[in-house]
Coordinates of C-alpha atoms in Angstrom, one line a residue:
X1 CA -86.6 131.2 -19.3
X2 CA -88.9 132.2 -16.4
X3 CA -88.6 131.2 -12.8
X4 CA -91.7 131.2 -10.7
X5 CA -92.8 129.9 -7.2
X6 CA -95.3 127.0 -6.9
X7 CA -97.8 126.3 -4.2
X8 CA -95.2 124.3 -2.3
X9 CA -92.8 127.2 -2.1
X10 CA -90.4 125.7 -4.7
X11 CA -88.7 127.7 -7.4
X12 CA -89.8 126.2 -10.7
X13 CA -88.2 127.1 -14.1
X14 CA -90.1 127.3 -17.3
X15 CA -87.2 126.6 -19.6
X16 CA -86.0 125.2 -22.9
X17 CA -83.7 122.2 -23.4
X18 CA -80.8 124.5 -24.3
X19 CA -81.0 126.1 -20.8
X20 CA -80.7 122.9 -18.8
X21 CA -77.0 123.2 -18.2
X22 CA -77.5 126.7 -16.7
X23 CA -80.1 125.3 -14.3
X24 CA -78.1 122.2 -13.5
X25 CA -75.0 124.3 -12.7
X26 CA -77.0 126.5 -10.4
X27 CA -78.1 123.4 -8.4
X28 CA -81.6 122.9 -9.7
X29 CA -83.1 119.4 -9.8
X30 CA -85.0 117.8 -12.7
X31 CA -88.5 116.5 -11.9
X32 CA -89.3 113.9 -14.6
X33 CA -93.1 113.8 -13.7
X34 CA -93.5 117.6 -13.8
X35 CA -90.8 117.9 -16.6
X36 CA -89.4 121.0 -14.9
X37 CA -86.2 122.1 -13.2
X38 CA -86.8 123.1 -9.6
X39 CA -85.2 124.0 -6.2
X40 CA -86.4 125.0 -2.8
X41 CA -83.1 126.6 -1.9
X42 CA -83.3 130.4 -2.1
X43 CA -79.5 130.9 -2.5
X44 CA -79.5 128.5 -5.5
X45 CA -82.5 130.3 -7.0
X46 CA -80.9 133.7 -6.6
X47 CA -78.0 132.7 -8.9
X48 CA -80.6 133.0 -11.7
X49 CA -82.6 135.9 -10.3
X50 CA -82.5 137.8 -13.6
X51 CA -85.1 135.2 -14.8
X52 CA -87.5 135.8 -11.8
X53 CA -91.0 137.1 -12.7
X54 CA -92.7 139.7 -10.6
X55 CA -94.6 137.2 -8.4
X56 CA -91.3 135.5 -7.5
X57 CA -89.8 138.8 -6.3
X58 CA -93.0 139.5 -4.3
X59 CA -92.7 136.0 -2.7
X60 CA -89.2 136.7 -1.6
X61 CA -90.2 140.0 0.0
X62 CA -93.0 138.1 1.9
X63 CA -90.4 135.4 2.8
X64 CA -88.0 138.0 4.2
X65 CA -90.8 139.6 6.2
X66 CA -91.8 136.3 7.6
X67 CA -88.2 135.5 8.6
X68 CA -87.9 138.8 10.4
X69 CA -91.2 138.2 12.2
X70 CA -89.9 134.7 13.2
X71 CA -86.7 136.3 14.6
X72 CA -88.8 138.6 16.7
X73 CA -91.0 135.7 17.9
X74 CA -88.0 133.6 18.9
X75 CA -87.3 136.0 21.8
X76 CA -90.9 137.2 22.5
X77 CA -91.5 137.9 26.2
X78 CA -95.1 139.1 26.2
X79 CA -98.3 137.3 25.1
X80 CA -101.9 137.1 26.2
X81 CA -102.2 133.6 24.7
X82 CA -104.8 131.6 26.7
X83 CA -103.3 128.6 28.5
X84 CA -105.6 126.5 30.7
X85 CA -104.3 125.4 34.1
X86 CA -105.8 124.2 37.3
X87 CA -107.2 126.9 39.6
X88 CA -104.4 128.9 41.4
X89 CA -101.8 128.3 38.6
X90 CA -101.0 130.7 35.9
X91 CA -98.0 131.5 33.6
X92 CA -96.0 134.6 33.3
X93 CA -96.4 136.5 30.0
X94 CA -93.1 135.2 28.6
X95 CA -94.2 131.6 29.4
X96 CA -97.5 132.2 27.6
X97 CA -95.4 133.4 24.6
X98 CA -93.5 130.1 24.9
X99 CA -96.6 128.0 24.7
X100 CA -97.8 130.1 21.7
X101 CA -94.5 129.4 20.0
X102 CA -94.8 125.6 20.7
X103 CA -98.3 125.6 19.3
X104 CA -97.3 127.5 16.1
X105 CA -94.4 125.4 15.0
X106 CA -94.1 121.7 14.4
X107 CA -90.7 120.5 15.7
X108 CA -89.1 123.1 18.0
X109 CA -86.4 123.8 20.6
X110 CA -87.3 125.7 23.7
X111 CA -83.9 127.0 24.9
X112 CA -84.8 129.5 27.6
X113 CA -82.0 130.0 30.2
X114 CA -81.9 127.7 33.1
X115 CA -85.0 127.5 35.4
X116 CA -87.3 129.8 33.5
X117 CA -90.0 127.2 33.5
X118 CA -89.6 125.1 30.4
X119 CA -91.4 122.3 32.1
X120 CA -94.4 124.5 32.9
X121 CA -94.5 125.8 29.3
X122 CA -94.4 122.2 27.9
X123 CA -97.2 121.1 30.2
X124 CA -99.1 124.3 29.2
X125 CA -98.7 123.2 25.5
X126 CA -100.1 119.8 26.5
X127 CA -103.1 121.5 28.1
X128 CA -103.7 123.5 24.9
X129 CA -103.0 120.9 22.2
X130 CA -104.4 118.0 24.2
X131 CA -102.4 115.2 22.6
X132 CA -103.3 111.6 23.3
X133 CA -99.9 110.1 23.8
X134 CA -96.9 112.0 25.2
X135 CA -93.4 110.7 25.9
X136 CA -91.0 112.6 28.1
X137 CA -87.3 111.6 27.8
X138 CA -85.1 113.2 30.5
X139 CA -82.2 112.6 32.9
X140 CA -83.0 110.3 35.8
X141 CA -82.7 113.1 38.3
X142 CA -85.8 114.9 37.0
X143 CA -88.2 112.0 36.3
X144 CA -89.9 112.5 39.6
X145 CA -90.1 116.3 39.1
X146 CA -91.8 115.7 35.7
X147 CA -94.3 113.3 37.3
X148 CA -95.0 115.6 40.2
X149 CA -95.6 118.6 37.9
X150 CA -97.7 116.6 35.5
X151 CA -100.0 115.3 38.3
X152 CA -100.3 118.9 39.5
X153 CA -100.7 120.8 36.3
X154 CA -102.3 118.7 33.6
X155 CA -105.9 119.6 33.0
X156 CA -107.0 116.5 31.1
X157 CA -106.9 113.1 32.8
X158 CA -103.7 111.3 31.8
X159 CA -102.3 107.9 32.6
X160 CA -99.1 109.3 34.1
X161 CA -96.4 106.6 34.3
X162 CA -92.7 106.6 35.1
X163 CA -90.8 103.9 33.3
X164 CA -88.2 102.1 35.4
X165 CA -87.6 98.4 36.2
X166 CA -90.9 97.6 34.5
X167 CA -92.7 99.0 31.5
X168 CA -96.2 100.2 32.5
X169 CA -99.2 99.3 30.4
X170 CA -100.5 102.2 28.2
X171 CA -104.1 103.1 28.4
X172 CA -105.9 102.0 25.2
X173 CA -108.9 104.2 25.5
X174 CA -107.5 107.1 27.5
X175 CA -104.5 109.4 27.3
X176 CA -100.9 108.4 28.2
X177 CA -98.1 110.5 29.6
X178 CA -95.0 108.4 29.9
X179 CA -91.7 109.5 31.5
X180 CA -88.4 107.7 30.9
X181 CA -84.7 108.5 31.5
X182 CA -82.0 108.5 28.8
X183 CA -80.1 105.7 30.6
X184 CA -82.7 103.0 30.0
X185 CA -83.8 103.9 26.5
X186 CA -82.0 100.9 25.2
X187 CA -83.7 98.5 27.6
X188 CA -87.2 99.6 26.5
X189 CA -86.4 100.5 22.9
X190 CA -88.8 98.1 21.3
X191 CA -91.7 99.0 23.7
X192 CA -91.2 102.7 22.9
X193 CA -91.3 102.2 19.1
X194 CA -95.0 103.0 18.8
X195 CA -96.9 106.1 17.7
X196 CA -96.5 109.2 19.9
X197 CA -98.3 112.5 19.4
X198 CA -95.5 114.3 21.1
X199 CA -92.0 113.3 22.3
X200 CA -90.1 115.8 24.5
X201 CA -86.4 115.5 24.9
X202 CA -85.5 117.3 28.1
X203 CA -82.0 118.7 28.6
X204 CA -81.5 117.8 24.9
X205 CA -77.9 119.0 25.0
X206 CA -77.1 115.6 26.5
X207 CA -77.6 114.3 23.0
X208 CA -74.8 116.4 21.5
X209 CA -72.6 113.4 20.7
X210 CA -73.3 111.7 17.4
X211 CA -74.6 108.1 17.3
X212 CA -75.1 105.9 14.2
X213 CA -75.7 102.3 13.1
X214 CA -73.3 100.2 11.0
X215 CA -74.8 97.0 9.5
X216 CA -72.7 94.0 8.9
X217 CA -73.2 90.3 8.1
X218 CA -71.8 87.8 10.6
X219 CA -72.2 84.1 9.8
X220 CA -74.8 84.8 7.3
X221 CA -76.8 87.0 9.7
X222 CA -77.2 90.8 9.5
X223 CA -76.1 92.5 12.7
X224 CA -76.4 96.2 13.6
X225 CA -73.5 97.8 15.6
X226 CA -74.1 101.2 17.1
X227 CA -71.2 103.6 16.8
X228 CA -70.8 106.7 18.9
X229 CA -73.3 107.5 21.6
X230 CA -76.1 104.9 22.0
X231 CA -78.6 107.2 23.6
X232 CA -78.4 109.7 20.7
X233 CA -78.9 106.9 18.1
X234 CA -81.9 105.5 19.9
X235 CA -83.4 109.0 20.5
X236 CA -83.0 109.6 16.7
X237 CA -84.8 106.4 16.0
X238 CA -87.6 107.2 18.4
X239 CA -88.1 110.6 16.8
X240 CA -89.4 108.8 13.7
X241 CA -92.4 107.7 15.7
X242 CA -93.5 111.2 16.8
X243 CA -95.9 113.6 15.2
X244 CA -94.1 116.5 17.0
X245 CA -90.7 116.8 18.7
X246 CA -89.9 119.3 21.4
X247 CA -86.3 119.8 22.6
X248 CA -85.7 121.5 25.9
X249 CA -82.3 122.9 26.8
X250 CA -80.9 125.8 28.7
X251 CA -77.5 125.2 27.0
X252 CA -78.1 125.3 23.2
X253 CA -74.4 125.5 22.3
X254 CA -75.0 127.9 19.4
X255 CA -71.3 128.8 19.3
X256 CA -70.4 125.1 18.7
X257 CA -72.5 123.9 15.7
X258 CA -71.0 120.4 15.7
X259 CA -72.5 119.8 19.1
X260 CA -75.9 121.0 17.8
X261 CA -76.1 118.8 14.7
X262 CA -77.6 115.7 16.4
X263 CA -80.4 117.7 18.0
X264 CA -81.2 119.2 14.6
X265 CA -81.3 115.7 13.1
X266 CA -83.6 114.4 15.9
X267 CA -86.0 117.4 15.3
X268 CA -86.0 116.7 11.5
X269 CA -84.6 120.2 10.8
X270 CA -83.3 120.7 7.3
X271 CA -79.8 121.5 8.7
X272 CA -79.8 118.0 10.3
X273 CA -80.2 116.1 7.0
X274 CA -76.5 115.8 6.0
X275 CA -73.5 115.8 8.3
X276 CA -71.1 116.4 5.4
X277 CA -73.0 119.5 4.1
X278 CA -73.4 120.8 7.7
X279 CA -69.8 120.3 8.5
X280 CA -68.6 121.9 5.2
X281 CA -70.7 125.0 5.8
X282 CA -70.3 125.6 9.5
X283 CA -67.1 123.9 10.7
X284 CA -63.4 124.5 10.0
X285 CA -61.8 121.1 9.9
X286 CA -58.2 119.8 9.4
X287 CA -57.2 116.3 8.4
X288 CA -55.1 114.2 10.9
X289 CA -53.6 110.8 10.4
X290 CA -56.7 108.8 11.2
X291 CA -59.4 111.4 11.7
X292 CA -60.6 114.9 10.8
X293 CA -60.5 117.4 13.6
X294 CA -62.7 120.4 14.1
X295 CA -60.5 123.4 14.8
X296 CA -62.9 126.2 14.5
X297 CA -66.3 127.4 13.3
X298 CA -67.6 129.7 10.5
X299 CA -70.9 131.3 9.5
X300 CA -72.1 131.5 13.1
X301 CA -74.3 134.5 12.6
X302 CA -76.1 132.7 9.7
X303 CA -76.4 129.6 11.9
X304 CA -78.0 131.6 14.7
X305 CA -80.5 133.3 12.3
X306 CA -81.5 129.9 10.8
X307 CA -82.2 128.4 14.2
X308 CA -84.4 131.4 15.2
X309 CA -86.5 131.1 12.1
X310 CA -89.4 129.1 13.5
X311 CA -87.3 126.5 15.3
X312 CA -85.6 127.8 18.4
X313 CA -87.0 130.1 21.1
X314 CA -84.6 131.5 23.7
X315 CA -85.1 134.1 26.4
X316 CA -82.6 135.0 29.1
X317 CA -83.3 135.8 32.8
X318 CA -82.2 139.3 32.1
X319 CA -84.8 139.7 29.4
X320 CA -87.7 138.4 31.5
X321 CA -86.4 139.8 34.9
X322 CA -89.2 142.4 35.3
X323 CA -91.8 139.5 35.2
X324 CA -90.0 137.3 37.8
X325 CA -90.6 137.4 41.6
X326 CA -87.6 138.3 43.7
X327 CA -87.8 134.8 45.3
X328 CA -89.0 131.5 43.8
X329 CA -89.2 128.2 45.6
X330 CA -89.7 124.8 44.1
X331 CA -90.0 121.3 45.6
X332 CA -87.8 118.8 43.7
X333 CA -89.3 115.3 44.4
X334 CA -87.1 112.2 44.6
X335 CA -88.8 108.8 44.0
X336 CA -88.5 106.7 47.2
X337 CA -87.6 103.7 45.0
X338 CA -84.6 105.6 43.7
X339 CA -82.9 105.8 47.1
X340 CA -81.5 102.9 49.1
X341 CA -84.0 102.1 51.9
X342 CA -84.8 98.7 53.3
X343 CA -88.4 97.5 53.0
X344 CA -88.6 97.7 56.8
X345 CA -87.7 101.4 56.8
X346 CA -90.1 102.1 53.9
X347 CA -92.9 100.4 55.9
X348 CA -92.0 102.4 59.0
X349 CA -92.1 105.7 57.0
X350 CA -95.6 104.7 55.5
X351 CA -96.9 104.0 59.0
X352 CA -95.4 107.2 60.4
X353 CA -96.9 109.3 57.6
X354 CA -100.4 107.7 58.2
X355 CA -100.2 108.5 61.9
X356 CA -99.0 112.0 61.3
X357 CA -101.7 112.8 58.8
X358 CA -104.3 111.2 61.1
X359 CA -103.3 113.5 64.0
X360 CA -103.4 116.6 61.8
X361 CA -106.9 115.6 60.5
X362 CA -108.2 115.0 64.1
X363 CA -106.8 118.4 65.2
X364 CA -108.3 120.3 62.2
X365 CA -111.7 118.6 62.6
X366 CA -112.0 119.2 66.3
X367 CA -110.8 122.8 65.9
X368 CA -113.4 123.4 63.2
X369 CA -116.2 122.0 65.4
X370 CA -115.1 124.0 68.5
X371 CA -115.0 127.2 66.4
X372 CA -118.4 126.6 64.9
X373 CA -119.9 126.0 68.4
X374 CA -121.0 122.4 67.7
X375 CA -119.2 121.1 70.8
X376 CA -120.4 121.5 74.3
X377 CA -117.9 121.9 77.2
X378 CA -115.7 124.1 74.9
X379 CA -112.9 124.2 77.4
X380 CA -112.7 120.4 77.6
X381 CA -112.4 120.1 73.9
X382 CA -109.8 122.8 73.7
X383 CA -107.8 120.8 76.2
X384 CA -108.2 117.8 73.9
X385 CA -106.9 119.8 71.0
X386 CA -104.0 121.0 73.1
X387 CA -103.2 117.3 74.0
X388 CA -103.3 116.3 70.4
X389 CA -101.0 119.2 69.4
X390 CA -98.6 118.1 72.1
X391 CA -98.6 114.5 70.7
X392 CA -97.9 116.0 67.3
X393 CA -95.0 118.1 68.6
X394 CA -93.5 115.0 70.4
X395 CA -93.8 113.1 67.1
X396 CA -92.0 115.9 65.2
X397 CA -89.0 116.3 67.5
X398 CA -88.8 112.5 68.1
X399 CA -89.7 110.0 65.5
X400 CA -90.0 112.4 62.6
X401 CA -86.6 114.0 63.3
X402 CA -85.0 110.5 63.4
X403 CA -86.4 109.6 60.0
X404 CA -85.7 113.0 58.5
X405 CA -82.0 112.5 59.3
X406 CA -82.1 109.1 57.6
X407 CA -83.8 110.6 54.5
X408 CA -81.3 113.5 54.5
X409 CA -78.3 111.1 54.2
X410 CA -80.1 109.1 51.5
X411 CA -80.8 112.3 49.5
X412 CA -77.0 113.0 49.2
X413 CA -76.7 111.1 45.9
X414 CA -79.8 112.6 44.2
X415 CA -78.8 116.0 45.4
X416 CA -75.4 115.6 43.8
X417 CA -77.0 114.6 40.5
X418 CA -79.4 117.6 40.7
X419 CA -76.6 120.0 41.5
X420 CA -74.4 118.6 38.7
X421 CA -77.2 119.3 36.2
X422 CA -77.5 122.8 37.5
X423 CA -73.8 123.4 37.2
X424 CA -74.0 122.6 33.5
X425 CA -76.0 125.8 33.1
X426 CA -75.0 128.1 36.0
X427 CA -71.7 129.0 37.6
X428 CA -72.4 128.7 41.3
X429 CA -74.8 127.0 43.7
X430 CA -75.1 127.2 47.5
X431 CA -76.3 124.0 49.2
X432 CA -77.9 124.3 52.6
X433 CA -78.7 121.6 55.1
X434 CA -79.6 120.9 58.8
X435 CA -77.7 117.6 59.3
X436 CA -73.9 117.8 59.4
X437 CA -73.5 114.2 58.3
X438 CA -75.1 114.9 54.9
X439 CA -73.1 118.1 54.4
X440 CA -69.8 116.3 55.1
X441 CA -70.7 113.7 52.5
X442 CA -71.4 116.4 50.0
X443 CA -68.0 118.1 50.8
X444 CA -66.2 114.7 50.4
X445 CA -67.7 114.3 47.0
X446 CA -67.0 117.8 45.7
X447 CA -63.6 118.3 47.3
X448 CA -61.9 121.6 46.5
X449 CA -64.7 122.7 44.2
X450 CA -66.7 123.5 47.3
X451 CA -66.3 125.6 50.4
X452 CA -67.7 124.3 53.7
X453 CA -69.3 126.1 56.6
X454 CA -70.5 124.0 59.6
X455 CA -70.5 124.5 63.4
X456 CA -66.8 123.9 64.0
X457 CA -65.6 126.0 61.0
X458 CA -63.3 128.7 62.5
X459 CA -64.2 132.4 61.9
X460 CA -61.0 132.8 59.9
X461 CA -61.9 129.9 57.6
X462 CA -65.5 131.1 57.2
X463 CA -64.3 134.5 55.9
X464 CA -61.7 132.9 53.6
X465 CA -64.3 130.5 52.1
X466 CA -66.8 133.3 51.7
X467 CA -64.3 135.5 49.8
X468 CA -63.2 132.6 47.5
X469 CA -66.8 131.8 46.7
X470 CA -67.9 135.4 46.0
X471 CA -64.8 135.8 43.8
X472 CA -66.0 132.9 41.7
X473 CA -63.1 130.7 42.7
X474 CA -65.4 128.0 44.2
X475 CA -68.4 126.5 42.3
X476 CA -70.2 125.5 45.5
X477 CA -70.7 126.5 49.0
X478 CA -72.0 123.9 51.5
X479 CA -73.6 125.6 54.5
X480 CA -75.1 124.5 57.7
X481 CA -78.4 126.4 58.2
X482 CA -77.7 127.1 61.9
X483 CA -74.0 127.7 61.7
X484 CA -73.9 129.7 58.4
X485 CA -77.4 130.9 58.0
X486 CA -76.9 134.4 59.5
X487 CA -74.4 137.2 58.9
X488 CA -72.6 135.7 55.9
X489 CA -73.4 136.6 52.3
X490 CA -73.0 134.4 49.2
X491 CA -74.7 136.9 46.9
X492 CA -72.6 135.9 43.8
X493 CA -74.9 132.9 43.5
X494 CA -78.6 133.0 42.4
X495 CA -79.5 129.5 43.3
X496 CA -79.8 127.8 46.6
X497 CA -80.5 124.0 47.1
X498 CA -81.8 122.7 50.4
X499 CA -81.0 119.0 51.1
X500 CA -83.0 119.3 54.3
X501 CA -84.1 122.1 56.6
X502 CA -84.6 123.4 60.1
X503 CA -88.0 123.2 61.8
X504 CA -87.9 126.9 62.4
X505 CA -89.2 128.7 59.3
X506 CA -87.3 131.9 60.3
X507 CA -84.0 129.9 60.2
X508 CA -84.9 128.8 56.7
X509 CA -85.7 132.4 55.6
X510 CA -82.4 133.6 57.1
X511 CA -80.5 131.0 55.1
X512 CA -82.3 132.0 51.8
X513 CA -81.3 135.6 52.5
X514 CA -77.6 134.7 52.5
X515 CA -77.9 134.8 48.7
X516 CA -79.4 138.3 48.7
X517 CA -77.5 141.6 48.5
X518 CA -79.5 144.8 48.9
X519 CA -77.5 146.4 46.2
X520 CA -78.6 143.6 43.8
X521 CA -82.0 143.1 42.3
X522 CA -81.5 139.7 40.6
X523 CA -84.2 137.1 41.3
X524 CA -83.1 134.2 43.4
X525 CA -84.3 130.6 43.1
X526 CA -84.4 127.9 45.9
X527 CA -84.9 124.2 45.4
X528 CA -86.0 121.8 48.2
X529 CA -85.1 118.2 47.6
X530 CA -87.8 116.0 49.0
X531 CA -88.5 112.2 49.0
X532 CA -91.9 112.0 47.4
X533 CA -94.8 110.4 49.2
X534 CA -93.1 110.4 52.6
X535 CA -93.1 112.6 55.7
X536 CA -90.4 114.7 54.0
X537 CA -93.1 116.3 51.8
X538 CA -95.4 117.1 54.7
X539 CA -92.7 118.7 56.8
X540 CA -91.4 120.8 53.9
X541 CA -94.9 122.1 53.0
X542 CA -95.7 122.7 56.7
X543 CA -92.6 124.8 57.3
X544 CA -93.0 126.8 54.1
X545 CA -96.7 127.5 54.9
X546 CA -95.8 128.4 58.4
X547 CA -93.2 130.9 57.1
X548 CA -95.7 132.5 54.8
X549 CA -98.2 132.9 57.8
X550 CA -95.4 134.5 59.9
X551 CA -94.6 136.9 57.2
X552 CA -98.2 137.9 56.7
X553 CA -98.5 138.6 60.4
X554 CA -95.3 140.6 60.5
X555 CA -96.4 142.7 57.6
X556 CA -99.4 143.8 59.6
X557 CA -97.5 144.8 62.7

């Protein structure tokens, strides 16, 4: 008998009839067309390694070298791989390595630690691969964020649509980029069952619970009953319509293989083919009266190695730290239709935004003309500009502040959802705000899990809350920017979330600095919750831009 490797990477035995039992016992399969015994399982083939020819041994050496290379690639942090982006946008070297990994392998999991830019890397992949139809499946809290970033970062022109109460029409001749949340997959299941070049499952660890269908006949009609988790079952069905699957998670759960199986199944990974084989090899299980309970795990090192062989890429913040800026800010948009506002208030916000933008345009246009010398009576026009700036200021401290308070209170629920998602991946978060009413609602929701620092918090209580938080005994600290933005440190946290903010950019900077300890060099991240396409966005950008200008001036003094 001789065992060789064919062009498909299968171990094929040239054997006699008398040797069939030996092959069968080793786990080889009989191919009636080829009239040969074969297996693609290296471990089964190794049981009969004394029959390998030289080329088979050489193949195994190359296979091991490839596996080692894939292990290295799975945590690669440097690459000069070219990724096209709009002017002014570029990726860090570890993110370019991530795009390169997504391009190289078919169905993959990008499992970088929380907030290392998995969205940017995925959009970078889209810019390189240029697929025609892309579907993003994600939690409801990040739908607007996906749309916001897609509109900003995609190079090709895409029909970018967020699926909600209605299902948007796909472009027949152009490219489609659809975004839908897990909660409404069932509602639009039939519309989604069409060919997709790429389906991305964001925060794929939310698919950890198994879901399956049971067919039964009732009154002569076949019915399908979904057992387990419905979203997982539908996600698994949708994956059959995709040429490529990308799973994104910051919580891969490698130490709990049973919670990983469904993701492997969705990604068509070989380990996801059979629950029984998977459970037998990686789980320690004990029989109970009516069920089988998982009481432990085994072969975890092997499990990790298999995942990192061309399927999963994971980098930690510690690994990529030298590439990260000390401070990163990101706007987190909330769709105005996802918060409870009356049509009257929405109309008022639209009208206010139009007037605000109009004033800014008038000021910028007049200022440019005066500076260029196109206007006679320069002093008269400078007075006009001063008058318009006065109107703008009155609008900011009057009407705009009134509506900012309304928006702040309406952002409490989406802020809770966003923070809850963060807390699945990080231990602590500090929430900052300007309006006390919103901060009190957050405290009411989180209860003892959160400390609170507002204007009437006593000095003693402030110190007690700070100590508890920095010891790790509180998950959250809810802080008024004015009352708690100075002199208090919450440096045990690396993430700050702003539900709203002060007009003064220096107050904002002082609040951000509450997370910084000069003895630490960990990068900090700050998220600003904004209601998209409202005055909220303009105010946030204006304040952040104003702070950057102030810092540039201060640096020159």
